[in-house]
Amino acid sequence: MRLTSRSRLLGGLATIGVAALLAGCASAPAPTTKNSAAASNFKPCMVSDQGGFDDKSFNQLGLEGLQSAAKKLGVKEAHVQSVTENDYVPNLAQMVGQGCNLIVTVGFNLANATRDAAKANPKVNFALVDSALSNADFSTLTLPNVKPVLSDTAQAAFLVGYAAASYSKTGVIGTFGGVKIPPVTIFMDGYADGAAYFNKQKNKNVKVLGWDVKAQNGAFTGGFAAGTEAQNAAQTLIDQNADVILPVGGPIFQSAGAAIVSSGKPIALIGADADVFVTFPKYDDLYFSSIMKNMSGDIADIVASASAGKFDATPYVGTLENGGVSMAPFHKFESKVDSGLKKELDAIKADIVSGKIKVESPSTPK
């Protein structure tokens, strides 16, 4: 059964070549346990995207993976935070200047800067999270010293969208993103498609606000910072009677939490990238679930492999099957969801893994 059939992103949405990734995708490299002489001279490094390493989400997960691997290997890591897009190039130059052997760049927005740094420094390896490479004309590019690290988050988001539609009491759920880029909209596609699948299976009509799958357009704050824009975006959904909200974009979920608390309404909040119940427990009573990426584990494995001289530029794509993406527990909502929902989700997950249910987005890594 094919649930969605959509054309590829055009123009600006196709920047950095997400629409055309390499066909054969590697598994996450197995970590090495040998702390060899070569490893002792190894220096892994990281450059963050906007949002910072304390975003309780995307950048934080990346840094945790880097630091975990460095500790296990007994080496020193280095990392630098990007505040604006103007920081990408100088931050990469700083890491190269510090003698880094592997530089992990965390975010789609760093793709062009990573590409240029990799070309200029062919002896330095790079791992680019959430994007493939492209030339200036958006044609696909591969470099022997750049490994794309990608996530098919639409699969996990499909499960969460189904669950959110099942839970909703108002028949309205919502979402909004930070910036309209593929690593954000892929969450929104899966979430909306999961709700649509629930409607089809149960003959319901739960509405999804904030994202139009067919038009590939919706609500965005314009950045990845918590603040007024994110709180207003959440409030707009609240005012439209949404009782489950998915913000996609680093710490913007924190502003959504503040909006929900201020509203005094029984609204559930969904996390993206990390299990926010664990990373930011301030709103633990609100968290319905999270759409997770196993970034920490994937990055730790890539660092360990590179330290052993086994760097591999073949793209890695995280899926439900390989554990690269997943749905977080319901935590405090365990007793509030339908008693049969877990079995339904297990069956849907199995059908996604088998290919019986095809979850696709214009931003799905190939």
Tab-separated table of C-alpha atoms in Angstrom:
chain	number	residue	atom	x	y	z
A	1	MET	CA	0.000	0.000	0.000
A	2	ARG	CA	1.464	3.343	-1.024
A	3	LEU	CA	0.374	6.049	1.380
A	4	THR	CA	1.953	9.066	-0.260
A	5	SER	CA	3.088	10.069	-3.699
A	6	ARG	CA	4.776	13.430	-3.922
A	7	SER	CA	7.195	15.217	-6.217
A	8	ARG	CA	10.691	16.190	-5.173
A	9	LEU	CA	11.403	19.533	-3.564
A	10	LEU	CA	12.275	22.318	-5.992
A	11	GLY	CA	14.461	25.398	-5.927
A	12	GLY	CA	15.576	26.462	-2.463
A	13	LEU	CA	14.235	23.321	-0.828
A	14	ALA	CA	16.574	21.258	-2.961
A	15	THR	CA	19.635	23.105	-1.702
A	16	ILE	CA	22.505	20.895	-0.724
A	17	GLY	CA	21.190	17.989	-2.780
A	18	VAL	CA	18.888	16.205	-0.364
A	19	ALA	CA	16.754	15.032	-3.253
A	20	ALA	CA	19.467	12.822	-4.681
A	21	LEU	CA	21.463	10.755	-2.211
A	22	LEU	CA	23.637	7.758	-2.930
A	23	ALA	CA	21.719	4.537	-3.482
A	24	GLY	CA	23.617	2.134	-1.190
A	25	CYS	CA	23.590	3.308	2.408
A	26	ALA	CA	26.023	1.983	4.940
A	27	SER	CA	25.220	0.730	8.382
A	28	ALA	CA	26.574	2.705	11.312
A	29	PRO	CA	30.184	1.579	11.674
A	30	ALA	CA	30.881	-0.775	14.547
A	31	PRO	CA	32.837	0.914	17.333
A	32	THR	CA	36.374	-0.182	18.022
A	33	THR	CA	37.531	-1.093	21.498
A	34	LYS	CA	41.271	-0.857	20.825
A	35	ASN	CA	42.931	2.285	22.088
A	36	SER	CA	45.892	2.020	19.730
A	37	ALA	CA	48.796	4.398	19.233
A	38	ALA	CA	47.022	5.738	16.178
A	39	ALA	CA	43.917	6.388	18.252
A	40	SER	CA	45.908	8.214	20.924
A	41	ASN	CA	46.922	10.799	18.309
A	42	PHE	CA	43.382	11.104	17.014
A	43	LYS	CA	41.445	14.318	17.586
A	44	PRO	CA	37.679	14.326	16.926
A	45	CYS	CA	35.934	17.690	16.673
A	46	MET	CA	32.499	19.194	16.136
A	47	VAL	CA	30.864	22.361	14.820
A	48	SER	CA	27.295	23.026	15.934
A	49	ASP	CA	24.406	24.539	14.052
A	50	GLN	CA	22.450	27.473	15.470
A	51	GLY	CA	20.636	26.615	18.675
A	52	GLY	CA	23.794	25.680	20.517
A	53	PHE	CA	25.034	22.641	22.396
A	54	ASP	CA	22.600	23.239	25.242
A	55	ASP	CA	19.478	22.976	23.066
A	56	LYS	CA	18.346	19.783	24.876
A	57	SER	CA	17.911	18.348	21.401
A	58	PHE	CA	19.810	18.109	18.125
A	59	ASN	CA	23.155	19.783	18.848
A	60	GLN	CA	23.293	18.383	22.371
A	61	LEU	CA	22.857	14.840	21.094
A	62	GLY	CA	25.714	15.347	18.665
A	63	LEU	CA	28.059	16.625	21.347
A	64	GLU	CA	27.145	13.771	23.694
A	65	GLY	CA	28.111	11.285	20.989
A	66	LEU	CA	31.424	13.042	20.344
A	67	GLN	CA	32.336	13.262	24.014
A	68	SER	CA	31.285	9.691	24.738
A	69	ALA	CA	33.538	8.378	21.972
A	70	ALA	CA	36.447	10.593	23.002
A	71	LYS	CA	36.207	9.392	26.596
A	72	LYS	CA	36.092	5.759	25.539
A	73	LEU	CA	39.096	6.229	23.261
A	74	GLY	CA	41.028	8.238	25.824
A	75	VAL	CA	41.511	11.207	23.502
A	76	LYS	CA	40.717	14.905	23.697
A	77	GLU	CA	37.909	16.339	21.621
A	78	ALA	CA	37.246	19.918	20.551
A	79	HIS	CA	33.987	21.621	19.695
A	80	VAL	CA	32.830	25.085	18.733
A	81	GLN	CA	29.355	26.579	18.739
A	82	SER	CA	27.755	28.464	15.843
A	83	VAL	CA	25.513	31.362	16.822
A	84	THR	CA	24.682	32.518	13.294
A	85	GLU	CA	25.257	31.137	9.794
A	86	ASN	CA	28.222	33.499	9.497
A	87	ASP	CA	30.043	31.333	12.041
A	88	TYR	CA	30.108	28.153	9.956
A	89	VAL	CA	33.134	28.890	7.785
A	90	PRO	CA	35.376	30.398	10.511
A	91	ASN	CA	34.387	27.658	12.955
A	92	LEU	CA	35.383	24.974	10.476
A	93	ALA	CA	38.654	26.789	9.801
A	94	GLN	CA	39.273	26.903	13.549
A	95	MET	CA	38.798	23.149	13.878
A	96	VAL	CA	41.072	22.437	10.912
A	97	GLY	CA	43.649	24.759	12.449
A	98	GLN	CA	43.524	22.814	15.702
A	99	GLY	CA	44.630	19.659	13.900
A	100	CYS	CA	41.330	17.792	14.007
A	101	ASN	CA	41.342	14.436	12.187
A	102	LEU	CA	37.548	14.139	12.041
A	103	ILE	CA	35.175	17.098	12.102
A	104	VAL	CA	31.471	16.423	12.657
A	105	THR	CA	29.251	19.211	11.361
A	106	VAL	CA	25.825	19.134	12.970
A	107	GLY	CA	23.111	20.301	10.625
A	108	PHE	CA	21.810	20.684	7.093
A	109	ASN	CA	22.764	24.358	7.099
A	110	LEU	CA	26.461	23.496	7.350
A	111	ALA	CA	26.518	21.428	4.158
A	112	ASN	CA	28.033	24.030	1.835
A	113	ALA	CA	30.647	25.096	4.369
A	114	THR	CA	31.497	21.426	5.016
A	115	ARG	CA	31.812	20.732	1.299
A	116	ASP	CA	34.204	23.636	0.791
A	117	ALA	CA	36.297	22.805	3.860
A	118	ALA	CA	36.538	19.153	2.795
A	119	LYS	CA	37.701	20.102	-0.689
A	120	ALA	CA	40.316	22.419	0.747
A	121	ASN	CA	41.502	19.864	3.321
A	122	PRO	CA	41.424	16.412	1.698
A	123	LYS	CA	43.430	14.823	4.517
A	124	VAL	CA	40.789	15.758	7.095
A	125	ASN	CA	37.669	13.595	7.376
A	126	PHE	CA	34.194	15.050	7.931
A	127	ALA	CA	30.840	13.654	9.034
A	128	LEU	CA	27.931	15.803	7.886
A	129	VAL	CA	24.745	15.318	9.894
A	130	ASP	CA	21.332	15.720	8.246
A	131	SER	CA	22.446	16.397	4.686
A	132	ALA	CA	24.119	14.978	1.634
A	133	LEU	CA	26.520	17.032	-0.460
A	134	SER	CA	25.794	18.952	-3.640
A	135	ASN	CA	27.576	21.196	-6.086
A	136	ALA	CA	26.630	24.843	-6.505
A	137	ASP	CA	24.085	23.831	-9.169
A	138	PHE	CA	22.484	21.363	-6.685
A	139	SER	CA	23.771	18.310	-8.549
A	140	THR	CA	24.827	15.401	-6.349
A	141	LEU	CA	28.376	15.433	-5.046
A	142	THR	CA	30.372	12.786	-3.234
A	143	LEU	CA	33.741	13.332	-1.606
A	144	PRO	CA	35.964	10.576	-0.195
A	145	ASN	CA	36.456	12.471	3.056
A	146	VAL	CA	32.801	13.349	3.828
A	147	LYS	CA	30.302	10.897	5.317
A	148	PRO	CA	26.638	12.009	5.247
A	149	VAL	CA	24.786	10.935	8.395
A	150	LEU	CA	21.061	10.955	7.651
A	151	SER	CA	17.826	9.957	9.374
A	152	ASP	CA	14.545	8.774	7.903
A	153	THR	CA	12.608	10.463	10.683
A	154	ALA	CA	9.374	10.305	8.687
A	155	GLN	CA	9.131	6.652	9.775
A	156	ALA	CA	9.184	7.413	13.498
A	157	ALA	CA	7.065	10.539	12.994
A	158	PHE	CA	4.433	8.396	11.247
A	159	LEU	CA	4.051	6.319	14.425
A	160	VAL	CA	3.810	9.430	16.590
A	161	GLY	CA	1.311	11.078	14.227
A	162	TYR	CA	-0.880	7.981	14.384
A	163	ALA	CA	-0.668	7.952	18.170
A	164	ALA	CA	-1.384	11.688	18.427
A	165	ALA	CA	-4.492	11.337	16.266
A	166	SER	CA	-5.625	8.414	18.403
A	167	TYR	CA	-5.157	10.427	21.608
A	168	SER	CA	-6.666	13.748	20.484
A	169	LYS	CA	-9.913	14.681	22.190
A	170	THR	CA	-10.586	17.774	20.042
A	171	GLY	CA	-9.931	16.091	16.715
A	172	VAL	CA	-7.235	18.668	15.965
A	173	ILE	CA	-3.464	18.214	16.235
A	174	GLY	CA	-0.757	20.614	15.112
A	175	THR	CA	2.861	21.146	14.203
A	176	PHE	CA	5.259	23.947	13.368
A	177	GLY	CA	8.907	24.086	12.413
A	178	GLY	CA	11.950	26.269	12.888
A	179	VAL	CA	13.115	26.645	9.289
A	180	LYS	CA	11.637	25.155	6.119
A	181	ILE	CA	14.434	22.729	5.288
A	182	PRO	CA	14.223	18.974	4.589
A	183	PRO	CA	15.461	17.745	7.998
A	184	VAL	CA	12.562	19.691	9.539
A	185	THR	CA	9.786	19.052	7.024
A	186	ILE	CA	10.472	15.305	6.984
A	187	PHE	CA	9.196	15.180	10.590
A	188	MET	CA	6.087	17.121	9.600
A	189	ASP	CA	5.421	14.879	6.588
A	190	GLY	CA	5.584	11.701	8.670
A	191	TYR	CA	3.481	13.190	11.456
A	192	ALA	CA	0.711	14.307	9.078
A	193	ASP	CA	0.800	11.034	7.134
A	194	GLY	CA	0.536	9.026	10.354
A	195	ALA	CA	-2.554	10.981	11.345
A	196	ALA	CA	-4.011	10.446	7.860
A	197	TYR	CA	-3.398	6.710	8.191
A	198	PHE	CA	-5.222	6.718	11.541
A	199	ASN	CA	-8.168	8.492	9.904
A	200	LYS	CA	-8.261	5.926	7.123
A	201	GLN	CA	-8.028	2.932	9.464
A	202	LYS	CA	-10.542	4.226	12.002
A	203	ASN	CA	-12.836	6.200	9.704
A	204	LYS	CA	-12.075	9.399	11.633
A	205	ASN	CA	-11.341	12.967	10.597
A	206	VAL	CA	-8.576	14.258	12.856
A	207	LYS	CA	-7.198	17.482	11.347
A	208	VAL	CA	-3.507	18.390	11.199
A	209	LEU	CA	-2.750	22.109	11.409
A	210	GLY	CA	0.575	23.779	10.589
A	211	TRP	CA	1.632	21.593	7.660
A	212	ASP	CA	0.129	20.825	4.255
A	213	VAL	CA	1.755	17.669	2.913
A	214	LYS	CA	0.550	18.148	-0.651
A	215	ALA	CA	1.583	21.801	-0.881
A	216	GLN	CA	4.724	21.235	1.230
A	217	ASN	CA	4.027	24.406	3.130
A	218	GLY	CA	3.191	25.321	6.699
A	219	ALA	CA	4.042	27.235	9.863
A	220	PHE	CA	7.658	28.182	10.660
A	221	THR	CA	9.311	30.468	13.185
A	222	GLY	CA	12.247	31.379	10.935
A	223	GLY	CA	14.957	30.052	13.230
A	224	PHE	CA	16.061	27.486	15.775
A	225	ALA	CA	15.911	29.581	18.918
A	226	ALA	CA	13.402	29.421	21.722
A	227	GLY	CA	11.564	32.710	22.072
A	228	THR	CA	8.572	34.811	21.173
A	229	GLU	CA	8.217	33.488	17.615
A	230	ALA	CA	8.005	29.880	18.770
A	231	GLN	CA	5.649	30.709	21.613
A	232	ASN	CA	3.377	32.612	19.225
A	233	ALA	CA	3.408	29.721	16.750
A	234	ALA	CA	2.325	27.339	19.492
A	235	GLN	CA	-0.326	29.779	20.707
A	236	THR	CA	-1.791	29.979	17.207
A	237	LEU	CA	-2.296	26.208	17.234
A	238	ILE	CA	-3.740	26.343	20.743
A	239	ASP	CA	-6.208	29.005	19.641
A	240	GLN	CA	-7.301	26.696	16.816
A	241	ASN	CA	-8.161	23.938	19.307
A	242	ALA	CA	-5.125	21.690	18.747
A	243	ASP	CA	-4.575	19.450	21.774
A	244	VAL	CA	-1.358	17.745	20.599
A	245	ILE	CA	1.526	19.872	19.260
A	246	LEU	CA	4.791	18.886	17.548
A	247	PRO	CA	7.432	21.651	17.314
A	248	VAL	CA	10.397	20.689	15.081
A	249	GLY	CA	13.603	22.655	15.488
A	250	GLY	CA	15.925	22.299	18.460
A	251	PRO	CA	14.830	24.238	21.561
A	252	ILE	CA	11.637	25.756	20.098
A	253	PHE	CA	9.713	23.007	21.930
A	254	GLN	CA	10.565	24.828	25.175
A	255	SER	CA	8.595	27.887	24.039
A	256	ALA	CA	5.697	25.650	23.055
A	257	GLY	CA	5.757	24.214	26.568
A	258	ALA	CA	5.572	27.708	28.028
A	259	ALA	CA	2.609	28.544	25.784
A	260	ILE	CA	0.765	25.391	26.828
A	261	VAL	CA	1.305	26.073	30.527
A	262	SER	CA	0.095	29.676	30.094
A	263	SER	CA	-3.020	28.474	28.292
A	264	GLY	CA	-4.054	26.264	31.187
A	265	LYS	CA	-5.437	23.752	28.690
A	266	PRO	CA	-4.804	19.969	28.654
A	267	ILE	CA	-2.514	19.991	25.623
A	268	ALA	CA	0.134	17.354	24.927
A	269	LEU	CA	3.603	18.212	23.606
A	270	ILE	CA	5.815	16.101	21.328
A	271	GLY	CA	9.602	16.323	21.218
A	272	ALA	CA	11.867	16.047	18.174
A	273	ASP	CA	15.358	14.500	17.880
A	274	ALA	CA	15.760	13.657	21.578
A	275	ASP	CA	13.453	12.210	24.216
A	276	VAL	CA	12.722	15.604	25.756
A	277	PHE	CA	11.207	13.921	28.823
A	278	VAL	CA	14.822	13.043	29.665
A	279	THR	CA	16.707	16.055	28.275
A	280	PHE	CA	14.359	18.802	29.485
A	281	PRO	CA	12.081	17.491	32.270
A	282	LYS	CA	10.678	20.945	33.108
A	283	TYR	CA	7.534	20.098	31.146
A	284	ASP	CA	7.478	16.367	31.890
A	285	ASP	CA	3.726	16.432	32.568
A	286	LEU	CA	3.139	17.668	29.006
A	287	TYR	CA	5.291	15.259	27.004
A	288	PHE	CA	3.199	12.800	25.012
A	289	SER	CA	6.216	11.217	23.270
A	290	SER	CA	9.210	12.201	21.128
A	291	ILE	CA	10.428	11.412	17.614
A	292	MET	CA	14.003	10.367	18.234
A	293	LYS	CA	17.224	10.103	16.286
A	294	ASN	CA	20.021	7.920	17.627
A	295	MET	CA	22.517	10.678	16.871
A	296	SER	CA	24.663	10.148	19.933
A	297	GLY	CA	25.216	6.471	19.185
A	298	ASP	CA	25.715	6.984	15.462
A	299	ILE	CA	28.266	9.744	15.941
A	300	ALA	CA	30.105	7.805	18.646
A	301	ASP	CA	30.410	4.834	16.288
A	302	ILE	CA	31.650	6.999	13.419
A	303	VAL	CA	34.255	8.635	15.654
A	304	ALA	CA	35.446	5.252	16.925
A	305	SER	CA	35.682	3.856	13.410
A	306	ALA	CA	37.620	6.875	12.135
A	307	SER	CA	40.042	6.638	15.047
A	308	ALA	CA	40.836	3.069	13.984
A	309	GLY	CA	41.605	4.201	10.440
A	310	LYS	CA	38.320	2.819	9.116
A	311	PHE	CA	36.598	6.008	8.021
A	312	ASP	CA	33.966	5.242	5.390
A	313	ALA	CA	32.325	7.968	3.273
A	314	THR	CA	29.306	5.817	2.383
A	315	PRO	CA	26.136	7.568	3.612
A	316	TYR	CA	24.470	6.201	6.730
A	317	VAL	CA	20.676	6.391	6.970
A	318	GLY	CA	18.974	5.774	10.313
A	319	THR	CA	15.651	3.907	10.067
A	320	LEU	CA	13.205	2.071	12.305
A	321	GLU	CA	14.798	-1.186	11.183
A	322	ASN	CA	18.361	-0.320	12.205
A	323	GLY	CA	17.357	1.691	15.273
A	324	GLY	CA	18.554	4.994	13.857
A	325	VAL	CA	15.127	6.512	14.523
A	326	SER	CA	12.458	5.558	17.035
A	327	MET	CA	9.442	6.650	19.033
A	328	ALA	CA	9.985	7.520	22.691
A	329	PRO	CA	7.827	6.004	25.463
A	330	PHE	CA	4.572	7.684	26.475
A	331	HIS	CA	5.989	8.210	29.976
A	332	LYS	CA	3.261	9.907	32.071
A	333	PHE	CA	0.730	9.436	29.267
A	334	GLU	CA	0.901	5.632	29.530
A	335	SER	CA	-2.419	5.474	31.356
A	336	LYS	CA	-4.042	8.097	29.121
A	337	VAL	CA	-3.681	6.469	25.713
A	338	ASP	CA	-5.988	3.804	24.316
A	339	SER	CA	-5.245	0.389	25.791
A	340	GLY	CA	-4.762	-1.184	22.373
A	341	LEU	CA	-2.590	1.588	20.913
A	342	LYS	CA	0.753	-0.018	21.690
A	343	LYS	CA	-0.157	-3.196	19.811
A	344	GLU	CA	-1.350	-1.119	16.871
A	345	LEU	CA	1.924	0.818	16.827
A	346	ASP	CA	3.961	-2.395	16.995
A	347	ALA	CA	2.046	-3.756	14.008
A	348	ILE	CA	2.463	-0.512	12.054
A	349	LYS	CA	6.186	-0.432	12.813
A	350	ALA	CA	6.544	-4.010	11.573
A	351	ASP	CA	4.686	-3.108	8.377
A	352	ILE	CA	6.915	-0.073	7.798
A	353	VAL	CA	10.049	-2.181	8.293
A	354	SER	CA	8.747	-4.888	5.951
A	355	GLY	CA	7.740	-2.347	3.325
A	356	LYS	CA	4.056	-3.175	3.498
A	357	ILE	CA	3.435	0.399	4.598
A	358	LYS	CA	5.533	2.850	2.602
A	359	VAL	CA	6.267	6.043	4.459
A	360	GLU	CA	7.686	8.555	2.034
A	361	SER	CA	8.526	12.251	2.038
A	362	PRO	CA	10.156	14.472	-0.587
A	363	SER	CA	12.947	14.689	1.987
A	364	THR	CA	13.336	10.936	2.551
A	365	PRO	CA	17.022	9.929	2.261
A	366	LYS	CA	17.609	7.468	-0.574
